[in-house]
Coordinates of C-alpha atoms in Angstrom, one line a residue:
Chain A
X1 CA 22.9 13.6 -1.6
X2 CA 22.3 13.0 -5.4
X3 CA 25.9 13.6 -7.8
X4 CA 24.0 14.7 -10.9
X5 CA 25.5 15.0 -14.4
X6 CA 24.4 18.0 -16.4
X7 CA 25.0 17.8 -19.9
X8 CA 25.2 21.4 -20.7
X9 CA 27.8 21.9 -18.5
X10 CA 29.7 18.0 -19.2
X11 CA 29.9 17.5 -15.3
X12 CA 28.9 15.6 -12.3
X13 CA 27.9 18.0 -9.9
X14 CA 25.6 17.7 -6.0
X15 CA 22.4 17.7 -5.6
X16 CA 22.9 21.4 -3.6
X17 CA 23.0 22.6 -7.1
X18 CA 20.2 21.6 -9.2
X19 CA 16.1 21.8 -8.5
X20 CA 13.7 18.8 -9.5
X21 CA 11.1 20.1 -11.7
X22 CA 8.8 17.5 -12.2
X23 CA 7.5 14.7 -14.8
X24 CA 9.4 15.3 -18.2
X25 CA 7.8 15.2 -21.4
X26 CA 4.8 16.6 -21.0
X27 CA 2.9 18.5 -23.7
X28 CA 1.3 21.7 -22.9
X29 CA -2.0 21.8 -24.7
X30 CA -1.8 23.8 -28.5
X31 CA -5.7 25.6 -27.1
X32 CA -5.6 25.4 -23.3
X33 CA -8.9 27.7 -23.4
X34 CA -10.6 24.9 -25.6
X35 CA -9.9 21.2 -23.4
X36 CA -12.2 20.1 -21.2
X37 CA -11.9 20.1 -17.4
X38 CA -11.0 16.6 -17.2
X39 CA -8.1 16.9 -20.1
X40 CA -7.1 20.0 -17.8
X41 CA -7.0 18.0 -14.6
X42 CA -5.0 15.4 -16.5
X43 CA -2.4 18.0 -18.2
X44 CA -2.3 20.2 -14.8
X45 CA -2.6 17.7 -11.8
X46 CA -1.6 14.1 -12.9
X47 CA 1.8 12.8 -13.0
X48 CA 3.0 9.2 -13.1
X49 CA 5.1 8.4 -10.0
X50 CA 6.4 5.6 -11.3
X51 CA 8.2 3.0 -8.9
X52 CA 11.1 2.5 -10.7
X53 CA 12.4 4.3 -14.0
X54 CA 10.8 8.2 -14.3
X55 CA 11.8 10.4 -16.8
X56 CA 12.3 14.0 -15.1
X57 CA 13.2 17.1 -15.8
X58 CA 15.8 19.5 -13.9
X59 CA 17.4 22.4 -13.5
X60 CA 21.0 23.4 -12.7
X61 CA 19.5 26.6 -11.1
X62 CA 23.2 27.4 -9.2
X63 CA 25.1 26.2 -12.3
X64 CA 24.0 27.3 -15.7
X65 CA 20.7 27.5 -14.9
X66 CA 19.2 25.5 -17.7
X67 CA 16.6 22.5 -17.7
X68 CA 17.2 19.3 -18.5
X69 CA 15.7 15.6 -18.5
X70 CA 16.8 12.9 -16.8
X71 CA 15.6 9.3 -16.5
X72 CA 16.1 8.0 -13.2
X73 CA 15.6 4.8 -11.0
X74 CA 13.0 6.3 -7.9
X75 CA 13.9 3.0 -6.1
X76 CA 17.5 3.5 -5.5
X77 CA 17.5 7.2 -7.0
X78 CA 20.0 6.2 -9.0
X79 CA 20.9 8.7 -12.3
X80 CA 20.4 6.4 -15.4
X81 CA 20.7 9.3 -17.8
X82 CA 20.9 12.9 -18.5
X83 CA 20.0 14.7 -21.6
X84 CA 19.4 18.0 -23.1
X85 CA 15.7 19.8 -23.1
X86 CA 14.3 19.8 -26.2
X87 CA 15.2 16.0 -27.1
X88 CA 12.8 13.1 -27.1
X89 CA 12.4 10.8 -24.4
X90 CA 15.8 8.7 -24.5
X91 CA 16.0 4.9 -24.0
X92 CA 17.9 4.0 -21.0
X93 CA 21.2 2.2 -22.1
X94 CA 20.8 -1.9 -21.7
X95 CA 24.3 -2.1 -19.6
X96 CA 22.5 1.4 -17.2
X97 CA 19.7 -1.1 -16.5
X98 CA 21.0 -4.0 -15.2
X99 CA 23.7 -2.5 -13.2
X100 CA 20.6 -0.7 -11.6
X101 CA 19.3 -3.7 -11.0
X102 CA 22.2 -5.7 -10.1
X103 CA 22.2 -2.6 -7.5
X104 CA 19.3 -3.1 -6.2
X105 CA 19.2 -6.8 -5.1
X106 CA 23.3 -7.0 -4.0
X107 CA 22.9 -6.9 0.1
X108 CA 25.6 -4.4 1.0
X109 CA 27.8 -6.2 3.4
X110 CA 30.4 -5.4 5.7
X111 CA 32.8 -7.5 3.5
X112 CA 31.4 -5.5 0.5
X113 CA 32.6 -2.3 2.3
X114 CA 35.4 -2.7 3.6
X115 CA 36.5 -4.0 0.5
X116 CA 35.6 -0.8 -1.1
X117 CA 37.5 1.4 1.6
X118 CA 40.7 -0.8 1.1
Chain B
X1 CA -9.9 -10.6 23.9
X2 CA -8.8 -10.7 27.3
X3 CA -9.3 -6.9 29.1
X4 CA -6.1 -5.5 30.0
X5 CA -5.9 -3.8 33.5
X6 CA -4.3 -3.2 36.7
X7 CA -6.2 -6.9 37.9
X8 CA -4.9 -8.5 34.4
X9 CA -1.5 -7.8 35.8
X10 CA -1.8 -8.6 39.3
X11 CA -3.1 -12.1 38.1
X12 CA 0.0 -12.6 35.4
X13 CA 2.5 -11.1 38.0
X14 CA 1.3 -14.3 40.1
X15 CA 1.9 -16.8 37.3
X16 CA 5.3 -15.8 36.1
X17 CA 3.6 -13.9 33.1
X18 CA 2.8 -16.7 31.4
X19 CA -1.4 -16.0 30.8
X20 CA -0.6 -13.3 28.3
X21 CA -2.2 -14.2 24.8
X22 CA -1.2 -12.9 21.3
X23 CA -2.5 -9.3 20.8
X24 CA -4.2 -10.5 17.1
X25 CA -4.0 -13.6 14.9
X26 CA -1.9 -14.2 11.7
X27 CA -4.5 -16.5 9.6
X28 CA -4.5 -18.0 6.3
X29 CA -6.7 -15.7 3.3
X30 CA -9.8 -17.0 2.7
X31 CA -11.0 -17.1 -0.6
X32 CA -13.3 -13.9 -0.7
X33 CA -14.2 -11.1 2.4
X34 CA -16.5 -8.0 2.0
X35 CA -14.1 -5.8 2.4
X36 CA -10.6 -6.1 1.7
X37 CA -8.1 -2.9 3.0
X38 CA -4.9 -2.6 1.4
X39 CA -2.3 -1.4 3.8
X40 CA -2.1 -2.2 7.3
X41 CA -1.3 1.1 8.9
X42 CA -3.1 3.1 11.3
X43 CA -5.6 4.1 8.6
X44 CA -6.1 1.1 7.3
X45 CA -6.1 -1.1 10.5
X46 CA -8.5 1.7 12.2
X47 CA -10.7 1.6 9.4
X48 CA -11.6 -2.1 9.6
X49 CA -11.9 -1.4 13.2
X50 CA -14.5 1.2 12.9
X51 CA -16.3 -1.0 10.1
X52 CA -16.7 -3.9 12.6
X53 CA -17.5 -1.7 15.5
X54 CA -20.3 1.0 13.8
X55 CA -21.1 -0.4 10.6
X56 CA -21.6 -4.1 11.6
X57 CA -19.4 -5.1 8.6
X58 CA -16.8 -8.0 10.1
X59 CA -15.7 -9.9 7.3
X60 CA -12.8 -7.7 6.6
X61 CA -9.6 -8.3 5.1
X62 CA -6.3 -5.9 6.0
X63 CA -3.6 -6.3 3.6
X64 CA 0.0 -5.8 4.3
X65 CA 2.8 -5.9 2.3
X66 CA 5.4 -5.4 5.1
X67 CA 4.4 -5.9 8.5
X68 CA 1.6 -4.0 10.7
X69 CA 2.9 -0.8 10.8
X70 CA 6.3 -0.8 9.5
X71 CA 5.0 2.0 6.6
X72 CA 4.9 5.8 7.7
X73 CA 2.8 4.7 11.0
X74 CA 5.8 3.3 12.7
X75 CA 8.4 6.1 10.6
X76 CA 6.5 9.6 11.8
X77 CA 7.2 12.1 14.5
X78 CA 3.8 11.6 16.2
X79 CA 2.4 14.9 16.3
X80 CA -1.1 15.7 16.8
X81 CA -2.6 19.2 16.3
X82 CA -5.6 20.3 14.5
X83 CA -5.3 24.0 14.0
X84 CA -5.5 24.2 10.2
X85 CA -6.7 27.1 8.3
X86 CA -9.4 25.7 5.8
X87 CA -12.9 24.1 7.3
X88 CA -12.8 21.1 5.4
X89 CA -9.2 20.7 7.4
X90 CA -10.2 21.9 10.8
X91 CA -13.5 19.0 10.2
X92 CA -11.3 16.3 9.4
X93 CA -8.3 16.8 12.1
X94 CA -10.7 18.1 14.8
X95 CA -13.0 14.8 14.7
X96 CA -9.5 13.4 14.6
X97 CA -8.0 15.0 17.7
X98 CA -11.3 14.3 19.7
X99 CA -11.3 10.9 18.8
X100 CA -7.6 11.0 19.7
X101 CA -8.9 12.2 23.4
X102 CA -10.3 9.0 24.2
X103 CA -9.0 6.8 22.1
X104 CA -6.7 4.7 24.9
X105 CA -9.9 4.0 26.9
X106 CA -12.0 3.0 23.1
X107 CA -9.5 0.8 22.4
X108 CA -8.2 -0.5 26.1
X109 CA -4.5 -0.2 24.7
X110 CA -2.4 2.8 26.2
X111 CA -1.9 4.6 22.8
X112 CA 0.1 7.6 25.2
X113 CA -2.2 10.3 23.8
X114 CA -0.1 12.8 25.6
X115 CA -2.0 16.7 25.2
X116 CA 1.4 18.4 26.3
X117 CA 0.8 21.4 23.9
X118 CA 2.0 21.6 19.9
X119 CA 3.8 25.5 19.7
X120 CA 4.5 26.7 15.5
X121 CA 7.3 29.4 15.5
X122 CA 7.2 32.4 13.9
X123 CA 10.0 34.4 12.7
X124 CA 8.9 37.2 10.5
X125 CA 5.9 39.7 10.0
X126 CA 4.7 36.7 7.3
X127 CA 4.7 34.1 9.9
X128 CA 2.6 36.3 12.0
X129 CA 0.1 37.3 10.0
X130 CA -0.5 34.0 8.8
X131 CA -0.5 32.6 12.4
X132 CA -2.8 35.2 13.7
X133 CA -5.3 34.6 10.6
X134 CA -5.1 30.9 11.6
X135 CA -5.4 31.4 15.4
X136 CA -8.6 33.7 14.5
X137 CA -10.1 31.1 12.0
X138 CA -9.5 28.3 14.3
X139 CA -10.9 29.7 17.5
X140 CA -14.1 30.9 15.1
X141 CA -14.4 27.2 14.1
X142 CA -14.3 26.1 18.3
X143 CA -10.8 25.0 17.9
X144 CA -8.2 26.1 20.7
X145 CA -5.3 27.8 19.6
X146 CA -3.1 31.0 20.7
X147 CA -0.5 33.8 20.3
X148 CA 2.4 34.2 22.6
X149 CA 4.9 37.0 22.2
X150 CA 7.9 35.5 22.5
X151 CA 8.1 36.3 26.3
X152 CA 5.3 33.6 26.9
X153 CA 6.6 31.3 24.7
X154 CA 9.8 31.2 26.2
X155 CA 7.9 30.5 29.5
X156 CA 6.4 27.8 28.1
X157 CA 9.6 26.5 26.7
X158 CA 12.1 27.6 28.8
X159 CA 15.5 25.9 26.4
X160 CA 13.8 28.1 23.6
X161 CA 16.4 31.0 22.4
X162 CA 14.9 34.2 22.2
X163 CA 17.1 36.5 21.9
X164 CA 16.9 39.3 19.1
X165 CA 20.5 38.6 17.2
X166 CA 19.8 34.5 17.2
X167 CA 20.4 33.5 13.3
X168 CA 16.4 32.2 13.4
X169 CA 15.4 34.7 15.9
X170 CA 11.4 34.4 16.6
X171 CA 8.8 37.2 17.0
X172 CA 5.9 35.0 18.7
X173 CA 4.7 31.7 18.6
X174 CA 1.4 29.8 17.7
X175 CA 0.0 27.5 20.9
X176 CA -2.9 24.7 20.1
X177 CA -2.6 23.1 23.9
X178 CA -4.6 20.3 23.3
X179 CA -2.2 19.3 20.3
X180 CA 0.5 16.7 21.2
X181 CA 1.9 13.4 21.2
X182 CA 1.1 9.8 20.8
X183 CA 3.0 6.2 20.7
X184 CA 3.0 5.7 16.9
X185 CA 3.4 1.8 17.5
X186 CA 0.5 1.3 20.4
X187 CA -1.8 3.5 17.6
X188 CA -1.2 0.5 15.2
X189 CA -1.0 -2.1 17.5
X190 CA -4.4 -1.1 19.6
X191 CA -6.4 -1.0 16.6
X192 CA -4.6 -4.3 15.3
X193 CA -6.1 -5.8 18.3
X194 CA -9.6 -4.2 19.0
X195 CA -9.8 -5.4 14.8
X196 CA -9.0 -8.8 15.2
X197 CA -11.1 -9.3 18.4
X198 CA -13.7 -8.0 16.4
X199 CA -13.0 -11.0 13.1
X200 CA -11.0 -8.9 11.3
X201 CA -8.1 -10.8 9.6
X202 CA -4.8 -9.3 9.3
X203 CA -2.5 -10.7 6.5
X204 CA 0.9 -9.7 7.0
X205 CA 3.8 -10.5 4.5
X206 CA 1.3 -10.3 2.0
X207 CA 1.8 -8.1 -0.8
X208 CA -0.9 -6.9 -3.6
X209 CA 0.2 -7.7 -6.9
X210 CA -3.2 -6.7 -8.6
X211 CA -6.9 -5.5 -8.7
X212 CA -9.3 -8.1 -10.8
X213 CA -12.4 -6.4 -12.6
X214 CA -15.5 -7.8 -13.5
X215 CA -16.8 -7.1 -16.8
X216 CA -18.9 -3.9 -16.0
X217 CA -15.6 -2.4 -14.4
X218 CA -16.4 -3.3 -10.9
X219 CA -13.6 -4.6 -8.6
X220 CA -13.9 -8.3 -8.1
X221 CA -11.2 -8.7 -5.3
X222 CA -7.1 -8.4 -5.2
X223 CA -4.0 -10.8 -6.8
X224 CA -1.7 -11.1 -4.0
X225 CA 1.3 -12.9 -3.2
X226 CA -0.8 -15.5 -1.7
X227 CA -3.4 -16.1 -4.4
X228 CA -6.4 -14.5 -5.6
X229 CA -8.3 -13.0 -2.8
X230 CA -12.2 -11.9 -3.6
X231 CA -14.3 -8.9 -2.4
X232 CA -16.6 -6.6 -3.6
X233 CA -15.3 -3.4 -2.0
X234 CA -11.5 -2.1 -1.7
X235 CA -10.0 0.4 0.2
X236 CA -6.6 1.2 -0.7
X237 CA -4.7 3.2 2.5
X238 CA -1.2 2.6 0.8
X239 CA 0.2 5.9 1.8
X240 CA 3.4 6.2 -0.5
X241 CA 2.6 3.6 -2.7
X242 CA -1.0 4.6 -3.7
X243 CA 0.0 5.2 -7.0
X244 CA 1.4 2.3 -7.5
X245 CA -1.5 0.5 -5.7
X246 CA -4.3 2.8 -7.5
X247 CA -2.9 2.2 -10.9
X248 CA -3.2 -1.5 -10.8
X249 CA -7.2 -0.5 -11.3
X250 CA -6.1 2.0 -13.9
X251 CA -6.3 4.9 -11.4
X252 CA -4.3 8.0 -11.7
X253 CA -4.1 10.0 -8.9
X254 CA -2.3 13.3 -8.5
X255 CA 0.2 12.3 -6.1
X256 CA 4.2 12.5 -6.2
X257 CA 5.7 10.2 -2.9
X258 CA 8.7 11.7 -2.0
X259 CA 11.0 10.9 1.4
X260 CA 10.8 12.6 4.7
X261 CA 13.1 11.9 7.2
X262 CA 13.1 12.3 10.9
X263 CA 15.9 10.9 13.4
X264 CA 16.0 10.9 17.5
X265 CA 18.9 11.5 20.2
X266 CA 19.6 9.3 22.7
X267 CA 17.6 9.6 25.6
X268 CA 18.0 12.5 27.9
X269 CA 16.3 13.3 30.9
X270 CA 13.0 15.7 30.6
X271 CA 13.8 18.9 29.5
X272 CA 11.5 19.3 27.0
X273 CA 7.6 20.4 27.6
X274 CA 6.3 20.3 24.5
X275 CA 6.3 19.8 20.4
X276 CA 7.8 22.8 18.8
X277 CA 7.7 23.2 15.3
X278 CA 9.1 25.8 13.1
X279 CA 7.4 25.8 9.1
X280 CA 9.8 28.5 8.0
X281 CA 13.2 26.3 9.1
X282 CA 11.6 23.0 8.8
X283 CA 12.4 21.5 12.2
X284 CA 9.9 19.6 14.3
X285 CA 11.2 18.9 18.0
X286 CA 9.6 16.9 20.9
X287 CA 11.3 14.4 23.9
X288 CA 9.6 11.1 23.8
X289 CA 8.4 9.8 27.1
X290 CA 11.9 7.4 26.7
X291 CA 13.3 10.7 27.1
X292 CA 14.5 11.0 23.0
X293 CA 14.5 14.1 21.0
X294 CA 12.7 13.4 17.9
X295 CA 13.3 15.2 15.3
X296 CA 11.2 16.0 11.7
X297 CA 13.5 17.3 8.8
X298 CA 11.5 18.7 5.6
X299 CA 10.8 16.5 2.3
X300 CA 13.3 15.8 -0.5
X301 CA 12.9 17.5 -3.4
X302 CA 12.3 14.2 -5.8
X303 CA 10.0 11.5 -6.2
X304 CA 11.3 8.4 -5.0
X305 CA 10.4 4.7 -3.0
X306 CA 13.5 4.4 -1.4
X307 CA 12.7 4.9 2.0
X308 CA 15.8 7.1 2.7
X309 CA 16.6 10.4 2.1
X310 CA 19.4 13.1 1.6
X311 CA 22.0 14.0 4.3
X312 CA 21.9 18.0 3.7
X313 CA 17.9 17.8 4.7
X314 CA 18.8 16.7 8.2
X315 CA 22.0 18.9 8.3
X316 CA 19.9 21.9 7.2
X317 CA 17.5 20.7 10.5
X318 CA 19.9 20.1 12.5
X319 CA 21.6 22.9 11.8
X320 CA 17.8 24.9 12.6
X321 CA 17.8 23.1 15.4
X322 CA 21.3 23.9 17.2
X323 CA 20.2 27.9 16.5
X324 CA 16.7 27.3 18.4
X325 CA 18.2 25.1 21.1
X326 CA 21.7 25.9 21.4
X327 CA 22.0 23.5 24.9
X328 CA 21.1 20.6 21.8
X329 CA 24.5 21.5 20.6
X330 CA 26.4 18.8 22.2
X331 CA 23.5 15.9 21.8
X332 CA 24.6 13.1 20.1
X333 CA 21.8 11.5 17.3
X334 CA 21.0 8.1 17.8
X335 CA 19.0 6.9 14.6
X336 CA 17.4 8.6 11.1
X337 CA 15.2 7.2 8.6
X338 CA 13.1 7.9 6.1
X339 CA 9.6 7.2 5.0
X340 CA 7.5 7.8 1.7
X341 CA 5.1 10.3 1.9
X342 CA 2.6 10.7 -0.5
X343 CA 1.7 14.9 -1.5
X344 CA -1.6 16.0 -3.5
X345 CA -0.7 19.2 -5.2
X346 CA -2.9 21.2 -2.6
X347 CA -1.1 19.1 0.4
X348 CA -5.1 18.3 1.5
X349 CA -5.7 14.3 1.2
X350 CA -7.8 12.7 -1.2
X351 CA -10.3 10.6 0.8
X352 CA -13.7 9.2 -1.5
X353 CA -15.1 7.2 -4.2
X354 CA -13.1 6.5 -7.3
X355 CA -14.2 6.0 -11.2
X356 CA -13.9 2.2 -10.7
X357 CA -17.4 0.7 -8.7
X358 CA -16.4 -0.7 -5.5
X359 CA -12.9 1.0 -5.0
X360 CA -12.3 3.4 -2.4
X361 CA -9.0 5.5 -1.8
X362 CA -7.6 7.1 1.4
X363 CA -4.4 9.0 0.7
X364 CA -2.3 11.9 -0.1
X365 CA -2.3 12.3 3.5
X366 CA 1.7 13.6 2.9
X367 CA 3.7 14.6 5.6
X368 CA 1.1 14.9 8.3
X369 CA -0.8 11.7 8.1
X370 CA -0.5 10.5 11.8
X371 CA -2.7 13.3 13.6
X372 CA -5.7 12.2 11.5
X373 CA -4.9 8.5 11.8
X374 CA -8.3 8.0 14.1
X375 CA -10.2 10.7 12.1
X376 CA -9.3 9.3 8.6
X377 CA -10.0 5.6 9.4
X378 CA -13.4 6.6 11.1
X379 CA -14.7 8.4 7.9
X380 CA -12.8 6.1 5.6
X381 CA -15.2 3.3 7.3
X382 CA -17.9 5.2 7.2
X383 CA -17.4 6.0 3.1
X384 CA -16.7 2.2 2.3
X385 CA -19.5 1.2 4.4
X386 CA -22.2 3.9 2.9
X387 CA -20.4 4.1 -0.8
X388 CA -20.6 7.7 -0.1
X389 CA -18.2 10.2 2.3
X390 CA -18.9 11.1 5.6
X391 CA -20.4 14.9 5.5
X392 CA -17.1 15.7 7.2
X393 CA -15.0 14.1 4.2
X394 CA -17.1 15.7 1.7
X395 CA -14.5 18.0 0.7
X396 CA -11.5 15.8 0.3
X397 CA -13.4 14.1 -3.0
X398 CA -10.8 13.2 -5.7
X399 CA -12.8 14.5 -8.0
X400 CA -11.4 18.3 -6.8
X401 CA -8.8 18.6 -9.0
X402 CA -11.2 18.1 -11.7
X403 CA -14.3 21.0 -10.4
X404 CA -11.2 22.8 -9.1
X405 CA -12.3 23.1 -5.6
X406 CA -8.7 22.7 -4.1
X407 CA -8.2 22.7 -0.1
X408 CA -5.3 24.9 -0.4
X409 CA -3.5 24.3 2.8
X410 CA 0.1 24.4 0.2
X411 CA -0.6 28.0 0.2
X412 CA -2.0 28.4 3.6
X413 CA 1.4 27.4 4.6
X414 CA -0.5 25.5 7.9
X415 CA 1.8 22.7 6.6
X416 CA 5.5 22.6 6.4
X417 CA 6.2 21.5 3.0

């Protein structure tokens, strides 16, 4: 389970609390009558699924029940950022990235984990 | 190929089994094919089967970036049913299910097709009525399936708990007999074999770095891990990762991949009959002929690659499945994983020709992709052979989410998630 920070409410809560609400940053169309069925299909249907860093939105429906974006690693779901709706898309911090990545090619060992129980 | 059969192992019992030969051949790329298969799953591997054997097309190429099906082949719960609600779903899983029928004998490699009966619970008046409608559409369409009250589903199953104050008590039950089970591993293995008698090279360990296009657009062949590799057509079965795959040819396609998880007990003797499966709870349950519950759990909520999932999605099954089942109470779980499904927004696959000339796409085949495994690689063939989809395929075009002829089996609720 996913411990997600929501920065309305300054904490790290679990997963049990939030939703996933899809790709963030996406524009709804100013004349949705007037675009063409492909630019529909595009706005409506398409989404990135990016291997690696998304940017999301979601919402802390049994918390304060507000959306927020997120940009995330979708390799080891790890939480790079939160930040508020309404902001542009954030840059993930250098230092986030390369423990991410430092993350994903340590082999966890039994060493490794008993270390970490100790 | 040397046959397998009862005299096959008469003759190696006499020779300390030491006759037996490699069931396919690991060789080196060459430098161009006709047809090059990305992803060697059941899909993939049965379509490059089905090219050799009806469309006379050998100089195939299957892909892997892992190893023969180590994807969602070998991670499923091996159900097989085909009572879906739309036509272009009944086509597709019915040609799948008959293939299925005789598919140990096509491919002389026991693929444990076992017909043992595939029961969907229902729990409330919605369940029902959606059942019913399905049962009717299904039987219209030739395809067998049935109501029990809860009485006769109960004698079907006898562990099944019935009884009116159970926290997921049921009003009646959906039966397709003919649905069932199969050995996920003989399905990839049997057509990794029939393939590779037939020229087909397999490249395992081999992962796709790239598609190459010629200057009018057309695909000229794949950048892999082991060099360039030509052809003029591609077919990309990549389950989870066909987005990734896809957009290496500048493809999007409207998928999200997200984990599904399924985990078996260890092996108890047979007390189960059948696969039960209950859409409202998300639990799928059936004993393995090694005598292990396997158990489905429902999708996670995210997109992710990661090949696990969340602990309170199997809880939340297990937890389903201890109410249904309450002699499962003291069963101790052996092993869970994951696997990355890959979901079209109308949970119907996307199976057809693509913008780019010469690249063909199987996928969004989601959380059920294993019951169409024959079906799927027989039309897939049959599209990258023609260029154009089998008249039972016709429906699952990716150009649908642009006309906005969905196959709206999200809403039909004939799948779990």
């Amino acid at each position: 389970m996913l411990l997600i920070h929501c920065p309305y409410c300054e904490e790290d809560r679990s997963e049990l609390e939030f939703r996933w609400a899809g790709e963030a940053h996406i524009a709804r169309p100013e004349n949705i009558a007037a675009i063409s069925d492909e630019e529909f299909a595009e706005f409506f249907f398409l989404r990135n699924n990016e291997k690696g860093l998304t940017y999301e939105r979601w919402r802390h429906i049994h918390g304060c029940g507000r959306f927020f974006n997120a940009a995330r690693d979708t390799v080891s779901d790890r939480f790079l950022l939160t930040y508020k709706a309404g902001l542009p898309k954030q840059p993930v911090p250098v230092a986030e990235k390369f423990a991410a990545i430092a993350e994903e090619k340590s082999v966890e060992t039994w060493e490794q984990t008993e270390g970490d129980a100790r | 190929m040397r046959k397998y059969s009862v005299f096959a192992i008469a003759r190696e019992a006499m020779r300390a089994h030491k006759g037996w030969e490699a069931q396919w051949t690991s060789p080196e790329p060459r430098s161009s094919y006709d047809v090059i298969i990305v992803g060697a799953g059941g899909h993939g591997l049965g379509a490059a089967y089905y090219l050799a054997k009806e469309h006379g097309i050998t100089n195939i190429a299957v892909i892997e970036k892992g190893w023969l099906g180590g994807g969602n082949t070998g991670r499923n719960t091996t159900i097989i049913r085909s009572n879906y609600l739309y036509e272009e779903s009944m086509d597709i899983y019915e040609h799948s299910l008959k293939l299925w029928e005789g598919l140990s004998q096509e491919l002389n490699y026991n693929t444990m097709y076992s017909p043992r009966g595939v029961m969907m619970l229902s729990h409330n008046i919605h369940d029902q009525q959606s059942f019913k409608r399905h049962i009717n559409a299904n039987r219209l369409y030739g395809i067998d399936n049935e109501w029990l009250t809860p009485e006769q589903a109960k004698a079907f199953v006898p562990v099944l708990d019935i009884s009116k104050t159970a926290r997921y008590a049921i009003n009646g039950a959906a039966l397709q007999r003919r649905g069932g089970t199969a050995r996920h591993d003989a399905v990839a293995w049997g057509y990794a074999r029939a393939a590779a008698d037939r020229g087909v090279h397999i490249i395992q360990n081999c992962e796709v770095t790239g598609i190459r296009r010629g200057p009018g657009g057309e695909v000229q062949g794949v950048e892999t891990s082991k060099g360039f590799i030509g052809a003029r057509k591609i077919g990309v079965s990549a389950a989870g990762h066909s987005s990734v795959v896809m957009e290496m040819a500048g493809v999007r396609v409207p998928l999200h991949s997200t984990p599904l998880q399924a985990l078996v007990s260890e092996p108890l003797k047979p007390i189960f009959p059948c696969v039960v499966m209950s859409n409202t709870v998300h639990a799928y349950i059936s004993q393995s002929d090694k005598g292990e519950l396997v158990i489905g759990a429902g999708t996670d909520q995210y997109n992710s690659y990661s090949q696990t999932g969340g602990l309170q999605i199997i809880t939340h099954t297990l937890d389903a499945i201890c109410e249904l089942f309450p002699m499962f109470r003291r069963v101790k779980m052996m092993r869970q994983w994951g696997g990355i499904t890959d979901n079209t927004p109308d949970r119907s696959p996307i199976q057809g020709v693509t913008p780019v000339p010469g690249l063909f796409v199987n996928c969004g085949w989601g959380t059920g992709g294993f019951k169409a495994t024959p079906g799927s690689a027989n039309l897939f063939a049959h599209l990258i052979a023609r260029g154009e989809p089998h008249k039972l395929a016709a429906g699952l075009t990716l150009d649908r989410f642009r006309t906005g002829r969905l196959i709206d089996e999200a809403a039909a609720a004939a799948v779990a998630h």
